[in-house]
Amino acid sequence: MKNFSGELIWITGASSGIGAALAVQLASLGAKVIISARNAEKLQALADGFNGAGRILPLPLDVTDPVAVAAAVNTLQTDHGRIDRVILNAGTYIPDSVVGFTAKSVKTQLDLNVLGCALMLEQLLPLMRGQGGGAIAIVASVAGYRGLPYAAGYGASKAALINMAESLQPECKQLGIKLQLICPGFVKTPLTDRNDFAMPFIISAEDAARRIAQGLSSDRFEIVFPKRMKIAMKILRLLPNGLFLRLSQGVLRK
Ligand SMILES: NC(=O)c1ccc[n+]([C@@H]2O[C@H](COP(=O)([O-])OP(=O)(O)OC[C@H]3O[C@@H](n4cnc5c(N)ncnc54)[C@H](OP(=O)(O)O)[C@@H]3O)[C@@H](O)[C@H]2O)c1
């Protein structure tokens, strides 16, 4: 595993789940990790409880607030100079259904998952150009590969992130910015704890964090895991609509 010592890494959505586990993983590998989310107490507890090679420092932030995002970027630049790597991980999931479908649910998920990411990119892309490079990883999901039942808003938001990352990557590369896309399968976190269905190939947040850290050290654009979920979802993506939709019908609640 790559040693991340000397790197300043910023992770959003790091008060729980994948973001918190990734902060611990990367700090254990020597990085100075800035953790952001809205819950300042949880961030402080994570920072205080860490005892390893690197450091974890809290920076409370709501990524849907453009003024706060700009101020946070400014603070980090002033306090630390260079920001080497950012993991855009903040996100939410609300199950959607045809019964009781609301635009509000879709908007909540798009506002945080897509626009929250875009607000961060608006600040980070010029910053990284100015400092002569850097790395950004966007956390999407395998749920963005195809429209899955009960995930209309969530899937749409993650499909948008995948498309956005693919669109930005070539120009980023030209400008010396390494842009990566992270597509996890099911990971046990507060986000999936609310699911009442069996989640195939589910892994722990710590396992996800190890796989992400490995992926970040590679030159791969897309970091997808676990492998069995990756294969299943990549096959689903290739299926013709008729067959795919018949399979989807089979997973509907009775
Ligand atoms: N778990 C999975 O199976 C899975 C699979 C694929 C992709 N993902 C993606 O992985 C990412 C992390 O999810 P998770 O499973 O680790 O869920 P989680 O434990 O619920 O973490 C979500 C994080 O986002 C933060 N957050 C929520 N709203 C925010 C806002 N407005 N501004 C800043 N931070 C905010 C939360 O903290 P606060 O509430 O304190 O703000 C929390 O730290 C998400 O993008 C999710 O879509 C998860």
Coordinates of C-alpha atoms and ligand atoms in Angstrom, one line a residue:
M1 CA 0.0 0.0 0.0
K2 CA 1.2 3.5 -0.9
N3 CA 2.5 5.7 2.0
F4 CA 0.4 8.9 2.0
S5 CA 2.8 10.8 4.4
G6 CA 3.3 14.4 3.4
E7 CA -0.1 14.6 1.6
L8 CA -2.9 16.9 2.7
I9 CA -6.1 15.1 2.0
W10 CA -9.6 16.5 2.4
I11 CA -12.6 14.2 2.7
T12 CA -16.2 15.4 2.7
G13 CA -18.9 13.3 4.4
A14 CA -16.4 12.0 6.9
S15 CA -18.4 12.0 10.1
S16 CA -19.5 8.4 9.6
G17 CA -19.5 5.4 7.3
I18 CA -17.1 5.2 4.3
G19 CA -15.7 8.8 4.8
A20 CA -14.8 8.2 8.4
A21 CA -13.2 4.9 7.8
L22 CA -11.3 6.3 4.8
A23 CA -10.0 9.2 7.0
V24 CA -8.6 6.7 9.5
Q25 CA -7.1 4.5 6.8
L26 CA -5.4 7.4 5.0
A27 CA -4.2 9.0 8.3
S28 CA -2.8 5.6 9.4
L29 CA -0.9 5.6 6.1
G30 CA 0.7 8.9 7.1
A31 CA -1.6 11.6 5.6
K32 CA -2.8 14.8 7.2
V33 CA -6.5 14.3 6.7
I34 CA -9.1 17.2 6.9
I35 CA -12.5 15.8 7.6
S36 CA -15.7 17.6 6.8
A37 CA -19.4 17.0 7.4
R38 CA -22.2 19.0 9.2
N39 CA -21.9 17.2 12.6
A40 CA -19.0 19.0 14.3
E41 CA -19.1 16.8 17.4
K42 CA -18.7 13.6 15.5
L43 CA -15.8 15.0 13.5
Q44 CA -14.1 16.2 16.7
A45 CA -14.6 12.7 18.3
L46 CA -13.1 11.0 15.3
A47 CA -10.1 13.4 15.3
D48 CA -9.6 13.0 19.1
G49 CA -9.9 9.2 18.9
F50 CA -7.2 8.8 16.2
N51 CA -3.8 7.7 17.3
G52 CA -1.6 6.8 14.3
A53 CA 1.1 7.9 11.9
G54 CA -0.7 10.9 10.4
R55 CA -3.3 13.4 11.7
I56 CA -7.0 14.0 11.4
L57 CA -8.3 17.5 11.7
P58 CA -12.0 18.5 11.7
L59 CA -13.5 21.2 9.4
P60 CA -17.3 21.3 9.8
L61 CA -19.0 22.1 6.5
D62 CA -22.3 21.8 4.7
V63 CA -21.3 21.1 1.1
T64 CA -24.7 22.4 -0.2
D65 CA -23.8 25.9 1.0
P66 CA -21.8 27.7 -1.7
V67 CA -20.6 30.5 0.7
A68 CA -19.4 28.0 3.3
V69 CA -17.7 25.8 0.6
A70 CA -15.8 28.8 -0.7
A71 CA -14.8 29.9 2.9
A72 CA -13.6 26.3 3.8
V73 CA -11.4 26.2 0.7
N74 CA -10.0 29.6 1.6
T75 CA -9.3 28.5 5.2
L76 CA -7.5 25.3 4.1
Q77 CA -5.4 27.2 1.6
T78 CA -4.5 29.8 4.2
D79 CA -3.7 27.2 6.9
H80 CA -2.1 24.5 4.9
G81 CA -1.1 26.0 1.5
R82 CA -1.4 23.1 -0.9
I83 CA -4.4 20.7 -0.9
D84 CA -3.0 17.5 -2.5
R85 CA -6.1 15.3 -2.7
V86 CA -9.8 15.7 -2.2
I87 CA -12.4 12.9 -1.8
L88 CA -15.9 14.2 -2.6
N89 CA -17.8 11.6 -0.6
A90 CA -20.7 13.5 1.1
G91 CA -24.0 12.0 0.0
T92 CA -27.4 10.7 1.0
Y93 CA -29.8 8.0 -0.1
I94 CA -33.6 8.1 0.2
P95 CA -35.6 5.1 -1.1
D96 CA -38.1 6.2 -3.7
S97 CA -41.1 4.4 -5.0
V98 CA -43.9 4.9 -7.5
V99 CA -46.2 4.9 -4.6
G100 CA -45.6 8.2 -2.8
F101 CA -43.1 9.5 -5.3
T102 CA -42.0 13.1 -4.6
A103 CA -39.9 15.6 -6.5
K104 CA -38.7 16.8 -3.1
S105 CA -37.0 13.5 -2.4
V106 CA -35.3 13.7 -5.8
K107 CA -34.3 17.3 -5.2
T108 CA -32.8 16.5 -1.8
Q109 CA -30.6 13.8 -3.3
L110 CA -29.6 15.8 -6.4
D111 CA -28.8 18.9 -4.2
L112 CA -26.4 17.1 -2.0
N113 CA -25.0 14.3 -4.2
V114 CA -24.6 16.2 -7.4
L115 CA -24.7 19.9 -6.7
G116 CA -22.7 19.5 -3.5
C117 CA -20.0 17.9 -5.6
A118 CA -20.3 20.6 -8.3
L119 CA -19.9 23.4 -5.7
M120 CA -16.8 21.7 -4.4
L121 CA -15.4 21.3 -7.9
E122 CA -16.1 24.9 -8.8
Q123 CA -13.7 25.9 -6.0
L124 CA -11.2 23.0 -6.3
L125 CA -10.6 23.0 -10.1
P126 CA -9.1 26.6 -10.2
L127 CA -7.3 26.0 -7.0
M128 CA -5.6 22.8 -8.3
R129 CA -4.8 24.5 -11.6
G130 CA -3.2 27.4 -9.6
Q131 CA -1.1 25.1 -7.4
G132 CA 0.0 23.1 -10.5
G133 CA -2.0 19.9 -10.0
G134 CA -3.6 17.7 -7.4
A135 CA -6.0 14.8 -7.2
I136 CA -9.8 14.6 -6.9
A137 CA -11.9 11.5 -6.4
I138 CA -15.7 11.6 -6.8
V139 CA -17.7 9.0 -4.8
A140 CA -20.6 7.8 -7.0
S141 CA -22.0 4.2 -6.8
V142 CA -22.6 1.1 -8.9
A143 CA -26.3 2.2 -8.5
G144 CA -25.5 4.8 -11.1
Y145 CA -24.8 2.2 -13.8
R146 CA -28.5 1.3 -14.4
G147 CA -31.9 2.5 -13.0
L148 CA -32.6 0.1 -10.1
P149 CA -36.1 -0.2 -8.5
Y150 CA -36.7 2.1 -5.5
A151 CA -33.7 4.2 -6.2
A152 CA -35.0 6.8 -8.8
G153 CA -33.5 9.9 -7.1
Y154 CA -30.4 8.2 -5.8
G155 CA -29.6 6.3 -9.0
A156 CA -30.2 9.5 -11.0
S157 CA -27.8 11.4 -8.8
K158 CA -25.0 8.8 -9.0
A159 CA -25.5 8.4 -12.8
A160 CA -25.0 12.1 -13.1
L161 CA -21.8 12.0 -11.1
I162 CA -20.4 9.1 -13.3
N163 CA -21.2 11.1 -16.4
M164 CA -19.8 14.3 -14.9
A165 CA -16.5 12.6 -13.9
E166 CA -16.2 11.0 -17.4
S167 CA -16.8 14.4 -18.9
L168 CA -14.2 16.3 -16.8
Q169 CA -11.4 13.6 -16.7
P170 CA -9.7 14.3 -20.1
E171 CA -9.4 18.0 -19.5
C172 CA -8.3 17.5 -15.9
K173 CA -5.6 15.1 -17.1
Q174 CA -4.4 17.7 -19.6
L175 CA -4.2 20.2 -16.8
G176 CA -2.3 17.9 -14.4
I177 CA -5.3 17.1 -12.2
K178 CA -5.9 13.4 -11.5
L179 CA -9.7 12.8 -11.5
Q180 CA -10.9 9.5 -10.2
L181 CA -14.3 7.9 -9.9
I182 CA -15.2 5.6 -6.9
C183 CA -18.2 3.3 -7.4
P184 CA -18.7 1.1 -4.3
G185 CA -21.2 -1.7 -4.1
F186 CA -23.1 -2.2 -0.8
V187 CA -21.1 -1.1 2.2
K188 CA -22.4 -1.4 5.8
T189 CA -22.9 2.2 7.0
P190 CA -25.7 4.3 8.6
L191 CA -26.8 4.9 4.9
T192 CA -27.4 1.2 4.2
D193 CA -28.5 0.3 7.8
R194 CA -32.0 1.7 6.8
N195 CA -32.3 -0.9 4.0
D196 CA -34.8 -3.8 4.9
F197 CA -33.7 -6.0 2.0
A198 CA -30.7 -8.4 1.6
M199 CA -27.7 -6.6 0.2
P200 CA -25.6 -8.9 -1.9
F201 CA -21.8 -8.9 -1.4
I202 CA -22.0 -6.2 1.4
I203 CA -18.6 -5.3 2.9
S204 CA -17.6 -3.3 6.0
A205 CA -16.7 0.4 5.8
E206 CA -13.1 -0.5 6.8
D207 CA -12.8 -3.0 4.0
A208 CA -14.2 -0.3 1.6
A209 CA -11.6 2.2 2.9
R210 CA -8.7 -0.2 2.2
R211 CA -9.9 -0.8 -1.3
I212 CA -10.3 2.9 -1.9
A213 CA -6.9 3.7 -0.6
Q214 CA -5.4 1.1 -2.9
G215 CA -7.4 2.5 -5.8
L216 CA -6.2 6.1 -5.0
S217 CA -2.6 4.9 -5.2
S218 CA -3.2 3.5 -8.7
D219 CA -3.6 5.2 -12.1
R220 CA -7.1 3.7 -12.6
F221 CA -9.8 6.1 -13.4
E222 CA -12.6 4.0 -12.0
I223 CA -12.4 2.3 -8.6
V224 CA -15.2 -0.3 -8.4
F225 CA -15.6 -2.9 -5.6
P226 CA -16.3 -5.6 -4.5
K227 CA -15.3 -7.6 -7.5
R228 CA -18.5 -9.7 -7.6
M229 CA -20.7 -6.6 -7.5
K230 CA -18.6 -5.0 -10.2
I231 CA -19.0 -8.0 -12.5
A232 CA -22.8 -8.2 -11.8
M233 CA -23.4 -4.5 -12.4
K234 CA -21.2 -4.3 -15.5
I235 CA -23.1 -7.2 -17.0
L236 CA -26.4 -5.6 -16.2
R237 CA -25.2 -2.5 -18.0
L238 CA -24.7 -4.5 -21.1
L239 CA -28.1 -6.2 -21.1
P240 CA -30.8 -5.0 -23.6
N241 CA -33.6 -3.0 -21.9
G242 CA -36.2 -5.7 -22.3
L243 CA -34.2 -8.3 -20.4
F244 CA -32.9 -5.9 -17.8
L245 CA -36.4 -4.6 -17.0
R246 CA -37.8 -8.2 -16.7
L247 CA -35.0 -8.9 -14.2
S248 CA -35.8 -5.7 -12.3
Q249 CA -39.5 -6.8 -12.1
G250 CA -38.3 -9.9 -10.3
V251 CA -36.8 -7.9 -7.3
L252 CA -40.0 -5.8 -6.7
R253 CA -41.5 -6.1 -3.2
K254 CA -44.7 -8.3 -3.2
Ligands
LIG1 N1 -22.9 2.6 1.9 C1 -23.0 2.1 0.6 O1 -23.4 1.0 0.4 C2 -22.6 3.0 -0.5 C3 -22.5 2.4 -1.8 C4 -22.2 3.2 -2.8 C5 -21.9 4.6 -2.6 N2 -22.0 5.1 -1.4 C6 -21.8 6.6 -1.3 O2 -20.7 6.7 -0.3 C7 -20.8 8.0 0.3 C8 -20.8 7.9 1.8 O3 -21.9 7.2 2.2 P1 -22.0 6.2 3.5 O4 -22.6 5.0 3.1 O5 -20.7 6.3 4.2 O6 -23.1 7.0 4.3 P2 -23.1 7.8 5.7 O7 -22.5 7.0 6.8 O8 -24.6 8.2 5.9 O9 -22.2 9.1 5.4 C9 -22.7 10.2 4.7 C10 -21.8 11.4 5.1 O10 -22.2 12.5 4.4 C11 -22.3 13.6 5.3 N3 -23.2 14.6 4.9 C12 -24.6 14.5 4.7 N4 -25.0 15.7 4.3 C13 -24.0 16.5 4.2 C14 -23.9 17.9 3.8 N5 -24.9 18.6 3.4 N6 -22.6 18.5 3.8 C15 -21.5 17.7 4.2 N7 -21.6 16.4 4.6 C16 -22.8 15.9 4.5 C17 -22.8 12.9 6.6 O11 -22.5 13.7 7.8 P3 -23.4 14.8 8.5 O12 -24.8 14.3 8.6 O13 -22.7 15.1 9.8 O14 -23.3 16.0 7.6 C18 -21.9 11.7 6.6 O15 -20.6 12.0 7.1 C19 -22.2 8.6 -0.2 O16 -21.9 9.5 -1.3 C20 -22.9 7.4 -0.7 O17 -23.8 7.7 -1.7 C21 -22.4 4.4 -0.3

